[in-house]
């Protein structure tokens, strides 16, 4: 005969109650403190990544008359996971007030305070953690981070070093100590630490920082290698793309520089720094129309950034959008690019002395920018100062060997003086960087044509005609009559 349904129901209820009691006994051995059981249950949900469920249980614990420091601590941890840093600080602070002798709570409060940019308060929290339990590696790491955020780099490094002495496998502390070495310009110390990390515990952060160090030390090949290596660990590492682009730009490798920015954009790493650096590279390559597009995007993302505003003004000015340029200048008065616009405007309006005064200062202020030297040359042309014209064009080309406007204008200046040999030397250099530059090819042909007239030899004629043929193939050749003349000369010479 089967068991009646009413009896089966009673048995099931007893089993369920027994199971619940067993769980409660597992959660806590202190049956007189129900909050302990609730916190332990919430802890399990937290460890399983079920943060909302954990919070619901912890809220129940908070309804009990006796406040529990552990409940408050876990509420803080849950708030962090749910992205509410300010709330996390409040919970951790309340927990620390209830249990000031728990180093872990002070640690968590310290890290939470760093997350909300309260660095002085974070420093005090880590001090309290160290007072409760001296010599903890995590406490010293956090303490160093709080000091680092206050730009107290020497003190921060000291804490990171203490943390690594307590635990030599604290790779975070080793990494941050290396970053402090770099801030303090002690590059050899930084290299020792970063080299260790790059070999023992490589990841995107320390590999990138090692690349950054190599870049600072002008070891560009290794900078490129380690920056590319960091992308193998994390292909969305924007600083690595920017560093790689910087290395290519230093090599005047236009194609790889711009392709690197394009790749970063394709990874959806859309940001003001990406478009600012992209725009700066295009300005460096004398491609101001394209620079306008990138800098406009940067300006949309970060409208108050003075570097973006000043360089957008420069690109506008260099593309004859002067009204747009001058509307931006008041927002970036003392930025280099803005001062350059004002100096160039003085040249354009024939205030040569004023332009010279400002351009000389700007040439010294930024040794990497060739435009001040280029416009100095233009000013000296108006003053008929031949020596300084040549020096200034030479300086502009040395600073930027792909500033083709400098080559072209210098060649035309030399043409006016009949100095075709010097023009030819500069134009040959330009052609090494862009063998398909039509304007350079045309000017170089004309140079060779004029020089051949003074020294007729078959090799020189053939070389000149070669430049003409290349220009024709590319779509534009400006000297057909001179070419015909040289072709006839070559024919006559060969017949003889």
mmCIF file of C-alpha atoms in Angstrom, residues 205-426:
data_model
loop_
_atom_site.group_PDB
_atom_site.id
_atom_site.type_symbol
_atom_site.label_atom_id
_atom_site.label_comp_id
_atom_site.label_asym_id
_atom_site.label_seq_id
_atom_site.Cartn_x
_atom_site.Cartn_y
_atom_site.Cartn_z
ATOM 1 C CA UNK A 205 51.247 46.787 -19.803
ATOM 2 C CA UNK A 206 54.838 46.019 -18.896
ATOM 3 C CA UNK A 207 55.737 45.161 -22.503
ATOM 4 C CA UNK A 208 54.333 48.496 -23.672
ATOM 5 C CA UNK A 209 56.166 50.376 -20.911
ATOM 6 C CA UNK A 210 59.397 48.639 -21.923
ATOM 7 C CA UNK A 211 58.751 49.801 -25.498
ATOM 8 C CA UNK A 212 58.120 53.315 -24.194
ATOM 9 C CA UNK A 213 61.421 53.229 -22.303
ATOM 10 C CA UNK A 214 63.272 52.093 -25.439
ATOM 11 C CA UNK A 215 61.641 54.956 -27.344
ATOM 12 C CA UNK A 216 62.809 57.488 -24.749
ATOM 13 C CA UNK A 217 66.329 56.051 -25.024
ATOM 14 C CA UNK A 218 66.122 56.415 -28.840
ATOM 15 C CA UNK A 219 66.391 52.661 -29.345
ATOM 16 C CA UNK A 220 63.672 52.786 -31.965
ATOM 17 C CA UNK A 221 64.017 49.264 -33.349
ATOM 18 C CA UNK A 222 63.434 47.700 -29.935
ATOM 19 C CA UNK A 223 60.722 50.241 -29.174
ATOM 20 C CA UNK A 224 58.917 49.052 -32.298
ATOM 21 C CA UNK A 225 59.507 45.381 -31.441
ATOM 22 C CA UNK A 226 58.123 45.573 -27.898
ATOM 23 C CA UNK A 227 55.204 47.837 -28.842
ATOM 24 C CA UNK A 228 54.180 45.290 -31.486
ATOM 25 C CA UNK A 229 54.710 42.541 -28.903
ATOM 26 C CA UNK A 230 52.324 44.255 -26.491
ATOM 27 C CA UNK A 231 49.610 44.105 -29.164
ATOM 28 C CA UNK A 232 49.983 40.318 -29.231
ATOM 29 C CA UNK A 233 48.779 40.327 -25.614
ATOM 30 C CA UNK A 234 46.090 42.948 -26.192
ATOM 31 C CA UNK A 235 45.259 44.104 -29.713
ATOM 32 C CA UNK A 236 43.223 47.004 -28.292
ATOM 33 C CA UNK A 237 46.180 48.719 -26.625
ATOM 34 C CA UNK A 238 45.888 52.257 -28.019
ATOM 35 C CA UNK A 239 49.173 53.577 -26.506
ATOM 36 C CA UNK A 240 51.033 50.846 -28.397
ATOM 37 C CA UNK A 241 49.548 51.925 -31.724
ATOM 38 C CA UNK A 242 50.460 55.547 -31.005
ATOM 39 C CA UNK A 243 54.025 54.560 -30.107
ATOM 40 C CA UNK A 244 54.395 52.427 -33.239
ATOM 41 C CA UNK A 245 53.143 55.327 -35.361
ATOM 42 C CA UNK A 246 55.644 57.641 -33.660
ATOM 43 C CA UNK A 247 58.517 55.311 -34.547
ATOM 44 C CA UNK A 248 57.444 55.105 -38.195
ATOM 45 C CA UNK A 249 57.003 58.887 -38.323
ATOM 46 C CA UNK A 250 60.552 59.386 -37.065
ATOM 47 C CA UNK A 251 61.705 57.216 -39.966
ATOM 48 C CA UNK A 252 59.606 59.339 -42.351
ATOM 49 C CA UNK A 253 57.708 56.189 -43.283
ATOM 50 C CA UNK A 254 54.432 57.859 -44.231
ATOM 51 C CA UNK A 255 52.617 54.734 -45.366
ATOM 52 C CA UNK A 256 53.231 52.671 -42.216
ATOM 53 C CA UNK A 257 52.582 55.644 -39.949
ATOM 54 C CA UNK A 258 49.155 56.320 -41.400
ATOM 55 C CA UNK A 259 48.299 52.612 -41.704
ATOM 56 C CA UNK A 260 48.958 52.226 -37.974
ATOM 57 C CA UNK A 261 46.421 54.926 -37.122
ATOM 58 C CA UNK A 262 43.934 53.348 -39.536
ATOM 59 C CA UNK A 263 44.365 49.981 -37.817
ATOM 60 C CA UNK A 264 43.752 51.546 -34.390
ATOM 61 C CA UNK A 265 40.587 53.174 -35.713
ATOM 62 C CA UNK A 266 39.421 49.852 -37.176
ATOM 63 C CA UNK A 267 39.799 48.339 -33.687
ATOM 64 C CA UNK A 268 37.206 50.908 -32.548
ATOM 65 C CA UNK A 269 39.781 52.725 -30.407
ATOM 66 C CA UNK A 270 38.014 55.998 -31.158
ATOM 67 C CA UNK A 271 39.364 58.752 -28.919
ATOM 68 C CA UNK A 272 40.648 62.311 -28.913
ATOM 69 C CA UNK A 273 44.294 61.181 -28.429
ATOM 70 C CA UNK A 274 44.069 58.935 -31.518
ATOM 71 C CA UNK A 275 42.778 61.704 -33.769
ATOM 72 C CA UNK A 276 45.088 64.337 -32.273
ATOM 73 C CA UNK A 277 48.193 62.206 -32.900
ATOM 74 C CA UNK A 278 46.912 61.295 -36.354
ATOM 75 C CA UNK A 279 46.379 64.963 -37.153
ATOM 76 C CA UNK A 280 49.826 65.925 -35.850
ATOM 77 C CA UNK A 281 51.432 63.269 -38.056
ATOM 78 C CA UNK A 282 49.575 64.579 -41.105
ATOM 79 C CA UNK A 283 50.720 68.118 -40.283
ATOM 80 C CA UNK A 284 54.269 66.824 -40.026
ATOM 81 C CA UNK A 285 53.889 65.223 -43.466
ATOM 82 C CA UNK A 286 52.599 68.554 -44.860
ATOM 83 C CA UNK A 287 49.148 67.113 -45.498
ATOM 84 C CA UNK A 288 47.073 69.794 -43.844
ATOM 85 C CA UNK A 289 43.773 69.116 -45.631
ATOM 86 C CA UNK A 290 43.709 65.572 -44.211
ATOM 87 C CA UNK A 291 44.906 66.870 -40.849
ATOM 88 C CA UNK A 292 41.830 69.131 -40.681
ATOM 89 C CA UNK A 293 39.557 66.089 -40.914
ATOM 90 C CA UNK A 294 41.286 64.200 -38.087
ATOM 91 C CA UNK A 295 41.648 67.231 -35.828
ATOM 92 C CA UNK A 296 37.976 68.102 -36.297
ATOM 93 C CA UNK A 297 37.115 64.630 -34.998
ATOM 94 C CA UNK A 298 39.448 65.130 -32.033
ATOM 95 C CA UNK A 299 37.811 68.503 -31.357
ATOM 96 C CA UNK A 300 34.349 66.932 -31.343
ATOM 97 C CA UNK A 301 35.483 64.383 -28.759
ATOM 98 C CA UNK A 302 37.405 66.867 -26.595
ATOM 99 C CA UNK A 303 36.305 70.417 -27.414
ATOM 100 C CA UNK A 304 38.302 72.139 -24.647
ATOM 101 C CA UNK A 305 41.716 70.625 -25.391
ATOM 102 C CA UNK A 306 44.057 73.500 -26.247
ATOM 103 C CA UNK A 307 46.533 71.384 -28.236
ATOM 104 C CA UNK A 308 43.708 70.146 -30.454
ATOM 105 C CA UNK A 309 42.324 73.670 -30.884
ATOM 106 C CA UNK A 310 45.722 75.201 -31.741
ATOM 107 C CA UNK A 311 46.645 72.542 -34.275
ATOM 108 C CA UNK A 312 43.207 72.651 -35.863
ATOM 109 C CA UNK A 313 43.701 76.403 -36.250
ATOM 110 C CA UNK A 314 47.085 75.779 -37.903
ATOM 111 C CA UNK A 315 45.618 73.247 -40.335
ATOM 112 C CA UNK A 316 42.756 75.594 -41.151
ATOM 113 C CA UNK A 317 45.219 78.418 -41.819
ATOM 114 C CA UNK A 318 47.458 76.285 -44.015
ATOM 115 C CA UNK A 319 44.428 75.273 -46.113
ATOM 116 C CA UNK A 320 43.251 78.890 -46.559
ATOM 117 C CA UNK A 321 40.428 78.559 -44.035
ATOM 118 C CA UNK A 322 41.655 81.652 -42.243
ATOM 119 C CA UNK A 323 38.338 82.690 -40.752
ATOM 120 C CA UNK A 324 38.021 79.300 -39.036
ATOM 121 C CA UNK A 325 41.622 79.525 -37.853
ATOM 122 C CA UNK A 326 41.250 82.968 -36.289
ATOM 123 C CA UNK A 327 37.990 81.989 -34.572
ATOM 124 C CA UNK A 328 39.901 79.275 -32.687
ATOM 125 C CA UNK A 329 43.075 81.187 -31.775
ATOM 126 C CA UNK A 330 41.712 83.016 -28.683
ATOM 127 C CA UNK A 331 41.070 79.618 -27.046
ATOM 128 C CA UNK A 332 44.723 78.529 -27.366
ATOM 129 C CA UNK A 333 46.780 81.709 -27.047
ATOM 130 C CA UNK A 334 50.073 80.285 -25.777
ATOM 131 C CA UNK A 335 50.199 76.944 -27.600
ATOM 132 C CA UNK A 336 53.020 76.559 -30.157
ATOM 133 C CA UNK A 337 50.745 75.947 -33.158
ATOM 134 C CA UNK A 338 48.657 79.018 -32.344
ATOM 135 C CA UNK A 339 51.751 81.224 -32.043
ATOM 136 C CA UNK A 340 52.974 79.822 -35.368
ATOM 137 C CA UNK A 341 49.738 80.850 -37.091
ATOM 138 C CA UNK A 342 50.165 84.420 -35.831
ATOM 139 C CA UNK A 343 53.795 84.540 -37.009
ATOM 140 C CA UNK A 344 52.905 83.224 -40.473
ATOM 141 C CA UNK A 345 50.095 85.770 -40.699
ATOM 142 C CA UNK A 346 52.638 88.534 -40.089
ATOM 143 C CA UNK A 347 54.692 87.220 -43.013
ATOM 144 C CA UNK A 348 51.580 87.027 -45.194
ATOM 145 C CA UNK A 349 50.668 90.641 -44.356
ATOM 146 C CA UNK A 350 54.229 91.813 -45.068
ATOM 147 C CA UNK A 351 55.162 92.530 -41.431
ATOM 148 C CA UNK A 352 58.544 90.927 -42.084
ATOM 149 C CA UNK A 353 60.368 92.219 -39.001
ATOM 150 C CA UNK A 354 57.526 91.103 -36.734
ATOM 151 C CA UNK A 355 57.407 87.700 -38.444
ATOM 152 C CA UNK A 356 61.182 87.233 -38.189
ATOM 153 C CA UNK A 357 61.179 88.081 -34.481
ATOM 154 C CA UNK A 358 58.502 85.510 -33.688
ATOM 155 C CA UNK A 359 59.683 82.800 -36.100
ATOM 156 C CA UNK A 360 63.225 82.820 -34.677
ATOM 157 C CA UNK A 361 61.831 82.121 -31.202
ATOM 158 C CA UNK A 362 59.512 79.404 -32.500
ATOM 159 C CA UNK A 363 62.361 77.738 -34.416
ATOM 160 C CA UNK A 364 64.264 77.352 -31.146
ATOM 161 C CA UNK A 365 61.183 76.447 -29.127
ATOM 162 C CA UNK A 366 60.311 73.404 -31.248
ATOM 163 C CA UNK A 367 63.315 71.773 -32.877
ATOM 164 C CA UNK A 368 61.150 69.145 -34.557
ATOM 165 C CA UNK A 369 58.917 71.544 -36.498
ATOM 166 C CA UNK A 370 60.265 72.753 -39.836
ATOM 167 C CA UNK A 371 57.623 75.390 -40.622
ATOM 168 C CA UNK A 372 59.267 78.246 -38.644
ATOM 169 C CA UNK A 373 62.501 77.707 -40.602
ATOM 170 C CA UNK A 374 60.602 77.500 -43.882
ATOM 171 C CA UNK A 375 58.897 80.836 -43.241
ATOM 172 C CA UNK A 376 62.141 82.355 -42.001
ATOM 173 C CA UNK A 377 63.563 81.540 -45.434
ATOM 174 C CA UNK A 378 60.561 83.192 -47.072
ATOM 175 C CA UNK A 379 61.086 86.311 -44.926
ATOM 176 C CA UNK A 380 64.788 86.460 -45.760
ATOM 177 C CA UNK A 381 63.922 86.136 -49.459
ATOM 178 C CA UNK A 382 61.976 89.375 -49.158
ATOM 179 C CA UNK A 383 65.010 90.980 -47.531
ATOM 180 C CA UNK A 384 67.375 89.599 -50.235
ATOM 181 C CA UNK A 385 69.527 87.992 -47.529
ATOM 182 C CA UNK A 386 70.962 85.138 -49.610
ATOM 183 C CA UNK A 387 73.022 83.486 -46.860
ATOM 184 C CA UNK A 388 70.119 83.293 -44.433
ATOM 185 C CA UNK A 389 67.723 82.167 -47.155
ATOM 186 C CA UNK A 390 69.950 79.185 -47.892
ATOM 187 C CA UNK A 391 70.570 78.454 -44.202
ATOM 188 C CA UNK A 392 66.878 78.585 -43.340
ATOM 189 C CA UNK A 393 65.760 76.382 -46.232
ATOM 190 C CA UNK A 394 68.549 73.980 -45.313
ATOM 191 C CA UNK A 395 67.435 73.907 -41.691
ATOM 192 C CA UNK A 396 63.802 73.301 -42.697
ATOM 193 C CA UNK A 397 64.810 70.386 -44.925
ATOM 194 C CA UNK A 398 67.101 68.929 -42.252
ATOM 195 C CA UNK A 399 64.246 69.013 -39.730
ATOM 196 C CA UNK A 400 61.723 67.620 -42.185
ATOM 197 C CA UNK A 401 63.196 65.848 -45.232
ATOM 198 C CA UNK A 402 59.726 65.370 -46.751
ATOM 199 C CA UNK A 403 58.696 69.039 -46.568
ATOM 200 C CA UNK A 404 58.463 69.201 -50.350
ATOM 201 C CA UNK A 405 57.249 72.796 -50.351
ATOM 202 C CA UNK A 406 60.701 73.765 -49.005
ATOM 203 C CA UNK A 407 62.511 71.889 -51.785
ATOM 204 C CA UNK A 408 60.302 73.440 -54.470
ATOM 205 C CA UNK A 409 60.552 76.998 -53.196
ATOM 206 C CA UNK A 410 64.298 76.730 -52.675
ATOM 207 C CA UNK A 411 64.737 75.355 -56.216
ATOM 208 C CA UNK A 412 62.744 78.249 -57.646
ATOM 209 C CA UNK A 413 64.821 80.687 -55.588
ATOM 210 C CA UNK A 414 67.996 79.124 -57.017
ATOM 211 C CA UNK A 415 66.561 79.250 -60.535
ATOM 212 C CA UNK A 416 66.097 83.006 -60.176
ATOM 213 C CA UNK A 417 69.796 83.292 -59.293
ATOM 214 C CA UNK A 418 70.915 80.859 -61.983
ATOM 215 C CA UNK A 419 72.251 78.457 -59.307
ATOM 216 C CA UNK A 420 70.988 75.273 -60.952
ATOM 217 C CA UNK A 421 73.660 73.044 -59.419
ATOM 218 C CA UNK A 422 72.508 73.767 -55.833
ATOM 219 C CA UNK A 423 68.869 73.405 -56.831
ATOM 220 C CA UNK A 424 69.666 70.044 -58.400
ATOM 221 C CA UNK A 425 71.359 68.799 -55.217
ATOM 222 C CA UNK A 426 68.309 69.616 -53.085
#
